[in-house]
Each structure stands twice: as C-alpha cells, then as structure tokens.
C-alpha cells in the first residue's frame, strides 16, 4: 500500500493533543492536525506530569508511533490502562514530541 500526497511547499502540519479521556480500563488520546499537511508521528514520545512524572517512549506507544494524521483531521488512539498507563490521571498534563516532516 502506498500513498501520494500533493501539497503546496508552504503547507505545514499543526498537530496537538486535543483531548485525553481516562476510564478505569482505557486511556484515549485525541490528536488533531489543524495544518494543511499530513504528519507521521515518527519517534513519538510523551511526557505526562501530575502527581507523578511519566515518560512514554515509542515502544510504549505502539499503535500510535509511526501513524499518519491527515491534514485538517483528528485521530483517536486508545491504550489499555496497564503498566505506565495505569498511573496517568485525567488531571495530568501531557506533552507530545515527534519528528516533524
């Protein structure tokens, strides 16, 4: 499977965490791309700060790292609340980092 993207040179992506939902069993991250260019989440890392500081690396974020977020769209990524994800609370602050195209 391949994809071809045609875009103007001055287009860029603008990806941010729009929302995080926490339940007893799952955590969902809604990422939004407000830009006019798609963005692959390469070398994705997250830093969660609250009562505890938690760093999530690419290997923790399987199913999210390397995924594409199309221009002017959003994607939902869901994780079971086990391991490092068990410590995350709804009130925590989340910062995402990735290699921008």
GROMACS .gro file of N, CA and C in nm:
model
  303
    1UNK      N    1   0.085  -0.117   0.000
    1UNK     CA    2   0.000   0.000   0.000
    1UNK      C    3   0.089   0.123   0.000
    2UNK      N    4   0.055   0.219  -0.081
    2UNK     CA    5   0.133   0.342  -0.090
    2UNK      C    6   0.037   0.460  -0.095
    3UNK      N    7   0.091   0.576  -0.064
    3UNK     CA    8   0.011   0.698  -0.069
    3UNK      C    9   0.092   0.807  -0.137
    4UNK      N   10   0.025   0.890  -0.211
    4UNK     CA   11   0.088   1.004  -0.277
    4UNK      C   12   0.019   1.130  -0.226
    5UNK      N   13   0.098   1.223  -0.173
    5UNK     CA   14   0.043   1.347  -0.121
    5UNK      C   15   0.091   1.462  -0.207
    6UNK      N   16  -0.001   1.540  -0.261
    6UNK     CA   17   0.031   1.657  -0.339
    6UNK      C   18  -0.007   1.778  -0.254
    7UNK      N   19   0.092   1.863  -0.231
    7UNK     CA   20   0.068   1.978  -0.143
    7UNK      C   21   0.158   2.093  -0.182
    8UNK      N   22   0.117   2.212  -0.150
    8UNK     CA   23   0.198   2.330  -0.176
    8UNK      C   24   0.318   2.331  -0.082
    9UNK      N   25   0.427   2.392  -0.127
    9UNK     CA   26   0.550   2.394  -0.047
    9UNK      C   27   0.533   2.465   0.087
   10UNK      N   28   0.446   2.563   0.094
   10UNK     CA   29   0.432   2.640   0.217
   10UNK      C   30   0.332   2.578   0.316
   11UNK      N   31   0.277   2.461   0.284
   11UNK     CA   32   0.186   2.394   0.376
   11UNK      C   33   0.267   2.329   0.488
   12UNK      N   34   0.209   2.323   0.606
   12UNK     CA   35   0.274   2.257   0.719
   12UNK      C   36   0.168   2.190   0.806
   13UNK      N   37   0.214   2.098   0.888
   13UNK     CA   38   0.123   2.032   0.982
   13UNK      C   39   0.117   2.113   1.111
   14UNK      N   40   0.014   2.091   1.188
   14UNK     CA   41  -0.004   2.157   1.318
   14UNK      C   42  -0.075   2.057   1.409
   15UNK      N   43   0.003   1.962   1.464
   15UNK     CA   44  -0.053   1.853   1.544
   15UNK      C   45  -0.045   1.887   1.692
   16UNK      N   46  -0.154   1.863   1.763
   16UNK     CA   47  -0.156   1.884   1.907
   16UNK      C   48  -0.252   1.783   1.971
   17UNK      N   49  -0.236   1.766   2.100
   17UNK     CA   50  -0.328   1.682   2.176
   17UNK      C   51  -0.453   1.764   2.203
   18UNK      N   52  -0.565   1.719   2.147
   18UNK     CA   53  -0.692   1.791   2.165
   18UNK      C   54  -0.760   1.750   2.294
   19UNK      N   55  -0.749   1.621   2.328
   19UNK     CA   56  -0.824   1.571   2.442
   19UNK      C   57  -0.766   1.439   2.489
   20UNK      N   58  -0.776   1.415   2.619
   20UNK     CA   59  -0.740   1.287   2.678
   20UNK      C   60  -0.857   1.240   2.762
   21UNK      N   61  -0.897   1.116   2.743
   21UNK     CA   62  -1.004   1.056   2.823
   21UNK      C   63  -0.946   0.941   2.902
   22UNK      N   64  -0.983   0.932   3.029
   22UNK     CA   65  -0.934   0.825   3.117
   22UNK      C   66  -1.054   0.754   3.179
   23UNK      N   67  -1.058   0.622   3.162
   23UNK     CA   68  -1.158   0.539   3.230
   23UNK      C   69  -1.082   0.438   3.316
   24UNK      N   70  -1.153   0.353   3.384
   24UNK     CA   71  -1.088   0.251   3.466
   24UNK      C   72  -1.006   0.156   3.381
   25UNK      N   73  -1.049   0.130   3.257
   25UNK     CA   74  -0.984   0.029   3.173
   25UNK      C   75  -0.898   0.085   3.061
   26UNK      N   76  -0.926   0.208   3.014
   26UNK     CA   77  -0.858   0.262   2.896
   26UNK      C   78  -0.820   0.408   2.910
   27UNK      N   79  -0.724   0.446   2.826
   27UNK     CA   80  -0.687   0.587   2.809
   27UNK      C   81  -0.694   0.615   2.660
   28UNK      N   82  -0.757   0.724   2.621
   28UNK     CA   83  -0.767   0.764   2.481
   28UNK      C   84  -0.704   0.901   2.465
   29UNK      N   85  -0.624   0.914   2.360
   29UNK     CA   86  -0.565   1.041   2.323
   29UNK      C   87  -0.624   1.082   2.189
   30UNK      N   88  -0.679   1.202   2.181
   30UNK     CA   89  -0.731   1.256   2.056
   30UNK      C   90  -0.629   1.358   2.007
   31UNK      N   91  -0.566   1.328   1.893
   31UNK     CA   92  -0.471   1.420   1.833
   31UNK      C   93  -0.535   1.487   1.713
   32UNK      N   94  -0.513   1.616   1.702
   32UNK     CA   95  -0.574   1.696   1.597
   32UNK      C   96  -0.464   1.759   1.512
   33UNK      N   97  -0.483   1.756   1.381
   33UNK     CA   98  -0.392   1.823   1.289
   33UNK      C   99  -0.469   1.938   1.225
   34UNK      N  100  -0.442   2.059   1.269
   34UNK     CA  101  -0.509   2.177   1.215
   34UNK      C  102  -0.439   2.230   1.090
   35UNK      N  103  -0.324   2.171   1.058
   35UNK     CA  104  -0.246   2.217   0.944
   35UNK      C  105  -0.298   2.165   0.811
   36UNK      N  106  -0.232   2.208   0.704
   36UNK     CA  107  -0.272   2.170   0.569
   36UNK      C  108  -0.180   2.063   0.511
   37UNK      N  109  -0.100   1.999   0.598
   37UNK     CA  110  -0.009   1.893   0.555
   37UNK      C  111  -0.023   1.776   0.651
   38UNK      N  112  -0.020   1.655   0.598
   38UNK     CA  113  -0.028   1.537   0.684
   38UNK      C  114   0.098   1.527   0.770
   39UNK      N  115   0.092   1.451   0.878
   39UNK     CA  116   0.207   1.436   0.966
   39UNK      C  117   0.215   1.291   1.016
   40UNK      N  118   0.331   1.230   0.998
   40UNK     CA  119   0.358   1.098   1.053
   40UNK      C  120   0.419   1.119   1.191
   41UNK      N  121   0.372   1.044   1.290
   41UNK     CA  122   0.421   1.058   1.428
   41UNK      C  123   0.549   0.974   1.446
   42UNK      N  124   0.657   1.018   1.383
   42UNK     CA  125   0.786   0.948   1.389
   42UNK      C  126   0.857   0.978   1.520
   43UNK      N  127   0.918   0.873   1.578
   43UNK     CA  128   0.993   0.887   1.704
   43UNK      C  129   0.911   0.957   1.811
   44UNK      N  130   0.789   0.916   1.824
   44UNK     CA  131   0.693   0.978   1.918
   44UNK      C  132   0.733   0.952   2.063
   45UNK      N  133   0.723   1.055   2.143
   45UNK     CA  134   0.741   1.046   2.288
   45UNK      C  135   0.635   1.133   2.354
   46UNK      N  136   0.595   1.093   2.474
   46UNK     CA  137   0.502   1.173   2.554
   46UNK      C  138   0.559   1.189   2.694
   47UNK      N  139   0.538   1.306   2.749
   47UNK     CA  140   0.574   1.330   2.888
   47UNK      C  141   0.446   1.369   2.960
   48UNK      N  142   0.413   1.293   3.063
   48UNK     CA  143   0.292   1.316   3.141
   48UNK      C  144   0.335   1.364   3.279
   49UNK      N  145   0.282   1.478   3.320
   49UNK     CA  146   0.318   1.531   3.451
   49UNK      C  147   0.192   1.555   3.534
   50UNK      N  148   0.201   1.519   3.657
   50UNK     CA  149   0.093   1.534   3.754
   50UNK      C  150   0.150   1.498   3.889
   51UNK      N  151   0.084   1.408   3.961
   51UNK     CA  152   0.139   1.360   4.088
   51UNK      C  153   0.270   1.286   4.064
   52UNK      N  154   0.278   1.220   3.949
   52UNK     CA  155   0.399   1.150   3.907
   52UNK      C  156   0.438   1.202   3.770
   53UNK      N  157   0.567   1.191   3.737
   53UNK     CA  158   0.615   1.225   3.604
   53UNK      C  159   0.640   1.094   3.530
   54UNK      N  160   0.575   1.079   3.414
   54UNK     CA  161   0.583   0.955   3.338
   54UNK      C  162   0.630   0.988   3.197
   55UNK      N  163   0.731   0.916   3.150
   55UNK     CA  164   0.778   0.932   3.013
   55UNK      C  165   0.741   0.809   2.934
   56UNK      N  166   0.672   0.831   2.824
   56UNK     CA  167   0.632   0.723   2.735
   56UNK      C  168   0.713   0.735   2.606
   57UNK      N  169   0.786   0.630   2.574
   57UNK     CA  170   0.871   0.626   2.455
   57UNK      C  171   0.795   0.556   2.342
   58UNK      N  172   0.854   0.553   2.225
   58UNK     CA  173   0.792   0.492   2.107
   58UNK      C  174   0.748   0.349   2.134
   59UNK      N  175   0.830   0.272   2.206
   59UNK     CA  176   0.795   0.132   2.233
   59UNK      C  177   0.673   0.120   2.326
   60UNK      N  178   0.647   0.222   2.408
   60UNK     CA  179   0.527   0.223   2.494
   60UNK      C  180   0.403   0.262   2.415
   61UNK      N  181   0.423   0.331   2.303
   61UNK     CA  182   0.314   0.389   2.227
   61UNK      C  183   0.288   0.314   2.095
   62UNK      N  184   0.306   0.183   2.098
   62UNK     CA  185   0.281   0.102   1.978
   62UNK      C  186   0.135   0.119   1.937
   63UNK      N  187   0.113   0.136   1.808
   63UNK     CA  188  -0.021   0.162   1.758
   63UNK      C  189  -0.046   0.311   1.741
   64UNK      N  190   0.047   0.392   1.790
   64UNK     CA  191   0.035   0.537   1.776
   64UNK      C  192   0.160   0.593   1.707
   65UNK      N  193   0.278   0.549   1.753
   65UNK     CA  194   0.401   0.596   1.691
   65UNK      C  195   0.409   0.545   1.547
   66UNK      N  196   0.451   0.632   1.458
   66UNK     CA  197   0.460   0.597   1.316
   66UNK      C  198   0.330   0.612   1.240
   67UNK      N  199   0.222   0.646   1.310
   67UNK     CA  200   0.092   0.661   1.244
   67UNK      C  201   0.081   0.799   1.178
   68UNK      N  202  -0.003   0.807   1.077
   68UNK     CA  203  -0.023   0.927   0.999
   68UNK      C  204  -0.149   1.000   1.046
   69UNK      N  205  -0.139   1.131   1.057
   69UNK     CA  206  -0.257   1.214   1.085
   69UNK      C  207  -0.274   1.306   0.964
   70UNK      N  208  -0.384   1.286   0.893
   70UNK     CA  209  -0.408   1.365   0.774
   70UNK      C  210  -0.433   1.512   0.807
   71UNK      N  211  -0.414   1.596   0.708
   71UNK     CA  212  -0.438   1.739   0.725
   71UNK      C  213  -0.584   1.764   0.761
   72UNK      N  214  -0.605   1.861   0.846
   72UNK     CA  215  -0.739   1.905   0.884
   72UNK      C  216  -0.824   1.789   0.938
   73UNK      N  217  -0.763   1.704   1.020
   73UNK     CA  218  -0.837   1.589   1.074
   73UNK      C  219  -0.788   1.557   1.215
   74UNK      N  220  -0.853   1.459   1.276
   74UNK     CA  221  -0.810   1.413   1.408
   74UNK      C  222  -0.814   1.261   1.411
   75UNK      N  223  -0.733   1.205   1.504
   75UNK     CA  224  -0.729   1.060   1.523
   75UNK      C  225  -0.737   1.030   1.671
   76UNK      N  226  -0.799   0.917   1.703
   76UNK     CA  227  -0.811   0.871   1.841
   76UNK      C  228  -0.723   0.748   1.858
   77UNK      N  229  -0.641   0.749   1.962
   77UNK     CA  230  -0.554   0.637   1.993
   77UNK      C  231  -0.589   0.589   2.134
   78UNK      N  232  -0.619   0.460   2.145
   78UNK     CA  233  -0.665   0.404   2.273
   78UNK      C  234  -0.565   0.301   2.324
   79UNK      N  235  -0.539   0.307   2.456
   79UNK     CA  236  -0.447   0.215   2.523
   79UNK      C  237  -0.514   0.156   2.646
   80UNK      N  238  -0.483   0.030   2.673
   80UNK     CA  239  -0.530  -0.032   2.797
   80UNK      C  240  -0.459   0.034   2.914
   81UNK      N  241  -0.527   0.046   3.023
   81UNK     CA  242  -0.472   0.112   3.141
   81UNK      C  243  -0.391   0.011   3.224
   82UNK      N  244  -0.276  -0.026   3.171
   82UNK     CA  245  -0.183  -0.118   3.237
   82UNK      C  246  -0.043  -0.057   3.230
   83UNK      N  247   0.048  -0.107   3.310
   83UNK     CA  248   0.186  -0.056   3.309
   83UNK      C  249   0.191   0.093   3.341
   84UNK      N  250   0.268   0.165   3.260
   84UNK     CA  251   0.283   0.310   3.281
   84UNK      C  252   0.150   0.385   3.266
   85UNK      N  253   0.062   0.332   3.182
   85UNK     CA  254  -0.066   0.399   3.159
   85UNK      C  255  -0.157   0.396   3.281
   86UNK      N  256  -0.133   0.301   3.371
   86UNK     CA  257  -0.215   0.289   3.491
   86UNK      C  258  -0.199   0.409   3.584
   87UNK      N  259  -0.082   0.474   3.578
   87UNK     CA  260  -0.051   0.587   3.666
   87UNK      C  261  -0.107   0.720   3.616
   88UNK      N  262  -0.150   0.726   3.491
   88UNK     CA  263  -0.197   0.853   3.432
   88UNK      C  264  -0.336   0.888   3.483
   89UNK      N  265  -0.352   1.013   3.521
   89UNK     CA  266  -0.480   1.065   3.571
   89UNK      C  267  -0.534   1.170   3.473
   90UNK      N  268  -0.664   1.189   3.472
   90UNK     CA  269  -0.729   1.284   3.382
   90UNK      C  270  -0.677   1.426   3.402
   91UNK      N  271  -0.638   1.461   3.522
   91UNK     CA  272  -0.591   1.596   3.552
   91UNK      C  273  -0.445   1.620   3.512
   92UNK      N  274  -0.374   1.517   3.468
   92UNK     CA  275  -0.232   1.530   3.431
   92UNK      C  276  -0.216   1.612   3.304
   93UNK      N  277  -0.101   1.674   3.290
   93UNK     CA  278  -0.064   1.749   3.170
   93UNK      C  279   0.015   1.655   3.079
   94UNK      N  280  -0.011   1.662   2.949
   94UNK     CA  281   0.055   1.574   2.853
   94UNK      C  282   0.122   1.660   2.747
   95UNK      N  283   0.250   1.629   2.722
   95UNK     CA  284   0.325   1.697   2.616
   95UNK      C  285   0.370   1.591   2.518
   96UNK      N  286   0.345   1.614   2.388
   96UNK     CA  287   0.388   1.519   2.287
   96UNK      C  288   0.504   1.577   2.207
   97UNK      N  289   0.597   1.489   2.169
   97UNK     CA  290   0.710   1.526   2.085
   97UNK      C  291   0.725   1.421   1.975
   98UNK      N  292   0.756   1.466   1.855
   98UNK     CA  293   0.780   1.375   1.742
   98UNK      C  294   0.863   1.451   1.639
   99UNK      N  295   0.921   1.375   1.545
   99UNK     CA  296   0.996   1.437   1.435
   99UNK      C  297   0.900   1.495   1.335
  100UNK      N  298   0.907   1.622   1.316
  100UNK     CA  299   0.817   1.687   1.221
  100UNK      C  300   0.873   1.676   1.080
  101UNK      N  301   0.784   1.642   0.985
  101UNK     CA  302   0.826   1.630   0.844
  101UNK      C  303   0.874   1.763   0.789
   0.00000   0.00000   0.00000
